[in-house]
Coordinates of N, CA and C in Angstrom, one line a residue:
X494 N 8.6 -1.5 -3.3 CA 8.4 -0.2 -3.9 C 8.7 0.9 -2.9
X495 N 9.7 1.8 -3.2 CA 9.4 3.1 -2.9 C 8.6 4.0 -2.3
X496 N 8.5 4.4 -1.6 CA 7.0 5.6 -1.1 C 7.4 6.7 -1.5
X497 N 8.4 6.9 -2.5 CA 8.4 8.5 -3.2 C 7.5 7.7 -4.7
X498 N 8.2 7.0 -5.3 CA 7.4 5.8 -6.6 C 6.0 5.9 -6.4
X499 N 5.3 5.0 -5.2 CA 4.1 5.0 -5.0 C 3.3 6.4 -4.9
X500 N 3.7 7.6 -4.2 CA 3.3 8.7 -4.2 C 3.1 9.2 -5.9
X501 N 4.5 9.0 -6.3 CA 4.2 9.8 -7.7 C 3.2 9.2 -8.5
X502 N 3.2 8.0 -8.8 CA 2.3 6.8 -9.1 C 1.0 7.1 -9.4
X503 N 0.6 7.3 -7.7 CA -0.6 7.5 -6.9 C -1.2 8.9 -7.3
X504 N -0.4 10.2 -7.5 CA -0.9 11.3 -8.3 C -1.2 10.9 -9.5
X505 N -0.8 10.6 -10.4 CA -1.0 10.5 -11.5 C -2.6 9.7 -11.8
X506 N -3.2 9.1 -11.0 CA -4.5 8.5 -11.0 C -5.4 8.7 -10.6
X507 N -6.5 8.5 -11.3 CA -8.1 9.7 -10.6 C -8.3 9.7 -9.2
X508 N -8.2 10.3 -8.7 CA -8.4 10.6 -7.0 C -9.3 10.0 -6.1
X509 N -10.0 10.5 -6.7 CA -11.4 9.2 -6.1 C -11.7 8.0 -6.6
X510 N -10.8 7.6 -7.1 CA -10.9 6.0 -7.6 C -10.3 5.2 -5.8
X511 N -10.9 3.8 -6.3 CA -10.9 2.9 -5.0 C -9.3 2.6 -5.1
X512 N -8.8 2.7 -3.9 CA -7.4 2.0 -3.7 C -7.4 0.2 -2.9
X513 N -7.0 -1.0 -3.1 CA -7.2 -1.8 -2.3 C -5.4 -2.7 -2.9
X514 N -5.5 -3.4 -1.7 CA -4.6 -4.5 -1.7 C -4.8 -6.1 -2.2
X515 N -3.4 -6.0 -3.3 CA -4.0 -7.6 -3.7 C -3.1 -8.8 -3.2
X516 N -3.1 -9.4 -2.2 CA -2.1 -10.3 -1.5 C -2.4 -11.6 -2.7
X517 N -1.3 -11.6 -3.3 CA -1.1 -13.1 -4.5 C -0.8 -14.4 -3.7
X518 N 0.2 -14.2 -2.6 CA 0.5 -14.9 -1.8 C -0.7 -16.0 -1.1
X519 N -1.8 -15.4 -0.7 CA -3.1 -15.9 0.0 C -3.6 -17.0 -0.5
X520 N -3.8 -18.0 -0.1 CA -4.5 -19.0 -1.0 C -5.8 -18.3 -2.0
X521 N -6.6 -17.8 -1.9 CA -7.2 -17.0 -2.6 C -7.0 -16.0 -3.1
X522 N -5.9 -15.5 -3.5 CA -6.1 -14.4 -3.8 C -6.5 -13.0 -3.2
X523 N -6.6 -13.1 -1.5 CA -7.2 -12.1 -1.3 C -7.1 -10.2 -1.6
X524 N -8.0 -9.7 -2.2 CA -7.9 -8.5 -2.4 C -9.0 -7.7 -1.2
X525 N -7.9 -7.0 -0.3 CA -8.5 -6.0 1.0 C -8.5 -4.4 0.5
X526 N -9.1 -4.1 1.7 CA -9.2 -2.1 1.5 C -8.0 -1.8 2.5
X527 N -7.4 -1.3 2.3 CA -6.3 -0.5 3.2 C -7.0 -0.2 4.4
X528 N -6.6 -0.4 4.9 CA -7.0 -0.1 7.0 C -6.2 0.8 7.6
X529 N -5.0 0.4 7.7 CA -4.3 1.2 8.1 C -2.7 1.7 7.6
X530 N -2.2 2.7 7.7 CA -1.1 3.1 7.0 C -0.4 3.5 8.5
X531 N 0.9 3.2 8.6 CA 1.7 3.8 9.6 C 3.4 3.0 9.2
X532 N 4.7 4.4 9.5 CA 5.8 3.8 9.9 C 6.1 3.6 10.8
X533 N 6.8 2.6 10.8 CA 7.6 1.5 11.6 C 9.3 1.2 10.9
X534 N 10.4 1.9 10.9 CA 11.3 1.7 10.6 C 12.2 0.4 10.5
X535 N 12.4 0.4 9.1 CA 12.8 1.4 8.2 C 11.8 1.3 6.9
X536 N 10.6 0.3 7.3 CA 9.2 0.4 6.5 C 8.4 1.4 6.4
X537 N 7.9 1.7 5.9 CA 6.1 2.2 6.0 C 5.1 1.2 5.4
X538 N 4.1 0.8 6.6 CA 3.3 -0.1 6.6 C 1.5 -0.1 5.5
X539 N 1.4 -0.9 4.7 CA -0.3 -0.6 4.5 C -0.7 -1.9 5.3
X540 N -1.6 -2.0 5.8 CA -1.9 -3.1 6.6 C -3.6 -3.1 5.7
X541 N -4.3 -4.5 5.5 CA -5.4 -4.8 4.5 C -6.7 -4.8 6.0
X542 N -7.7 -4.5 5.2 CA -8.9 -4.7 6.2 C -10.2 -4.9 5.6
X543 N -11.0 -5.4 5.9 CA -11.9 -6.4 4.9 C -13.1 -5.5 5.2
X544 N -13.2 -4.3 5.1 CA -14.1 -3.4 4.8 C -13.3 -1.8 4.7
X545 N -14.0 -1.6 3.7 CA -13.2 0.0 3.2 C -13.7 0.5 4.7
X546 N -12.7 2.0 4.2 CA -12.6 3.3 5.9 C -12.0 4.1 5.4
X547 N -10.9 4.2 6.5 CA -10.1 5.6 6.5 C -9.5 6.2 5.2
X548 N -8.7 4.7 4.6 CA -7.9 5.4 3.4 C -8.1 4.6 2.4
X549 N -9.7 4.6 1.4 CA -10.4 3.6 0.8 C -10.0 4.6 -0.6
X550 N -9.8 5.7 -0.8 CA -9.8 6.5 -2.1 C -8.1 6.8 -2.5
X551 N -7.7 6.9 -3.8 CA -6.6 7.1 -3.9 C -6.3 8.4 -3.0
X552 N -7.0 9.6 -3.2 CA -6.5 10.9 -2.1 C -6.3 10.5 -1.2
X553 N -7.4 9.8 -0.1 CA -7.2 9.5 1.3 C -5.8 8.7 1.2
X554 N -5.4 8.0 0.7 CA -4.3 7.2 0.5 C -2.8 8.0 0.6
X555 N -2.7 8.7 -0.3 CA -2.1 9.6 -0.8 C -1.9 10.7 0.2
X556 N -2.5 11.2 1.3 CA -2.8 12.4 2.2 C -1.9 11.8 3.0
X557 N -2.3 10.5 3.5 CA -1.3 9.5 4.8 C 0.4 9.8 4.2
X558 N 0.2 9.2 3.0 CA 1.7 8.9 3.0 C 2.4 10.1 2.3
X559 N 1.9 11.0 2.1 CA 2.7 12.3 2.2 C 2.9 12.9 3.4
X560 N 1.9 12.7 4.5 CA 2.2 13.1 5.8 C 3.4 12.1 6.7
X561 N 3.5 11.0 6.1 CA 4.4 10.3 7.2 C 5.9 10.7 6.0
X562 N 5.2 10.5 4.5 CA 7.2 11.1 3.8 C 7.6 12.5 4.3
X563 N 6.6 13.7 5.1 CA 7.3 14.9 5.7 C 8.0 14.3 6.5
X564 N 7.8 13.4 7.5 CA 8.2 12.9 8.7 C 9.5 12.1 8.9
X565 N 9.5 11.6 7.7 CA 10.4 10.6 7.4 C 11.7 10.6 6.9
X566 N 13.0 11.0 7.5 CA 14.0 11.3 6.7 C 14.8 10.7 5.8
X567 N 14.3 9.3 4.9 CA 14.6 8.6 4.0 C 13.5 8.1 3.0
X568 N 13.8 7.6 1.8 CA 12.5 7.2 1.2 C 12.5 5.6 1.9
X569 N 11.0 5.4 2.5 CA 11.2 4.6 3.5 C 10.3 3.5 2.2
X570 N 10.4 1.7 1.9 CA 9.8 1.0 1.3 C 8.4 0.6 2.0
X571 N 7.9 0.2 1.3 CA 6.1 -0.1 0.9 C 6.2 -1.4 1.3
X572 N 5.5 -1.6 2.6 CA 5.0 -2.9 2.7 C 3.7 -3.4 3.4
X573 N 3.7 -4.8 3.3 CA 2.2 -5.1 4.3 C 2.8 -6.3 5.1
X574 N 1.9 -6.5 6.3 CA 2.9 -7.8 7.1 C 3.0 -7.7 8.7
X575 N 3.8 -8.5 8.3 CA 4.6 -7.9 9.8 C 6.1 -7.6 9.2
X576 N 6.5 -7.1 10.8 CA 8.0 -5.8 10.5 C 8.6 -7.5 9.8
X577 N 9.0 -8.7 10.9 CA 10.0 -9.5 10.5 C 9.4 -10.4 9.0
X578 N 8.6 -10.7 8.4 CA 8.1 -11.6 7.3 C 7.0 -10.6 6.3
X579 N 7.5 -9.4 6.0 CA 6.7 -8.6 5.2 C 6.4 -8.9 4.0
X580 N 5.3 -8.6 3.1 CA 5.4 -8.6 1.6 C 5.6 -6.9 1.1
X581 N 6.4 -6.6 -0.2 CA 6.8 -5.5 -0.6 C 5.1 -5.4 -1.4
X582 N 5.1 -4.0 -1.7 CA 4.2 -3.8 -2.7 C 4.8 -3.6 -3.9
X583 N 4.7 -4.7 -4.8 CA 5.7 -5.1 -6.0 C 5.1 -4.1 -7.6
X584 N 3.8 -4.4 -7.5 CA 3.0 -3.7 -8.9 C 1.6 -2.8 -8.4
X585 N 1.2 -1.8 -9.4 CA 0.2 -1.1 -9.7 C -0.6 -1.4 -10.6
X586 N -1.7 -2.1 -10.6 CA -2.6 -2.0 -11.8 C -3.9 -1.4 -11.7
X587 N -4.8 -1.4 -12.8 CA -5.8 -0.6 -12.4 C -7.2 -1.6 -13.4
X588 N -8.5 -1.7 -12.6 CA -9.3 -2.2 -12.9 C -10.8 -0.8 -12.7
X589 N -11.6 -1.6 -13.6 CA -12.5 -0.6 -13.7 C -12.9 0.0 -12.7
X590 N -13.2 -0.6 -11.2 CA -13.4 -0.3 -10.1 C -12.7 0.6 -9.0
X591 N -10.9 0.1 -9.4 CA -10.1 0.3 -8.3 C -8.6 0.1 -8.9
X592 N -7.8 0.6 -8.1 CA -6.6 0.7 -8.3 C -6.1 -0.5 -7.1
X593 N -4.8 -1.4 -8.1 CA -4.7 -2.2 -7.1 C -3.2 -2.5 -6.8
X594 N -2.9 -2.9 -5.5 CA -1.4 -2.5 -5.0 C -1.3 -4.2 -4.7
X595 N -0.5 -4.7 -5.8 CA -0.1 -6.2 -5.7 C 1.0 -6.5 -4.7
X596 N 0.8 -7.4 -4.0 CA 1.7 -7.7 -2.9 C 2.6 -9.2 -3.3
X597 N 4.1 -8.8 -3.1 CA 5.0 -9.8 -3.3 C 4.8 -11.3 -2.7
X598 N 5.2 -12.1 -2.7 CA 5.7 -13.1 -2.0 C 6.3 -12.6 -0.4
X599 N 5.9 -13.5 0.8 CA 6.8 -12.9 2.3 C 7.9 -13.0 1.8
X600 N 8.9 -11.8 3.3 CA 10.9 -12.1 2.8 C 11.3 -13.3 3.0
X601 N 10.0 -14.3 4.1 CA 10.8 -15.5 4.4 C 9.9 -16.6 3.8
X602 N 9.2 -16.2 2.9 CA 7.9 -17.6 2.8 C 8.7 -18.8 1.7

């Protein structure tokens, strides 16, 4: 996905609702809180962390990655991972709790 997609996305949904990551790939299913957001070309990274923080609300979320799309002179894609075996962030759904950012399959798994 896109980080202009995700941004628009991401407005459109109550602001202070929970943002977290759902890696399908994981033997369990794991679903994390976003930890950290940073680019790394020609990605922009959400990386999962197993206690909410910095960017736990859709705003806080939303604040990062409008600050790194000023920065950024392309629409840079959505991933989690590492740079070489990433998963894309493929879907958006939303549960009573939280908004959730489903993660693909790795590029190489």
């Amino acid at each position: 996905m896109k980080s202009s997609k995700l941004i628009e996305r991401l407005k459109s949904l109550p602001q202070e609702k929970q943002v977290q990551i759902e890696d399908v790939a994981s033997e369990d299913n794991s679903i994390l809180y976003v930890g950290k957001v940073y680019h790394e070309p020609p990605l922009t990274f959400l990386q999962g962390a197993s206690s909410s923080g910095k960017y736990s609300t859709i705003q806080q979320l939303l604040n990062r990655l409008q600050e790194i799309d000023a920065t950024v002179p392309f629409d840079a894609d959505i991933a989690s991972g590492d740079d070489w075996n990433y998963q894309s962030i493929e879907e958006i759904t939303q549960t009573e709790e939280a908004v959730l950012l489903k993660l693909s399959e790795p590029a190489f798994g």
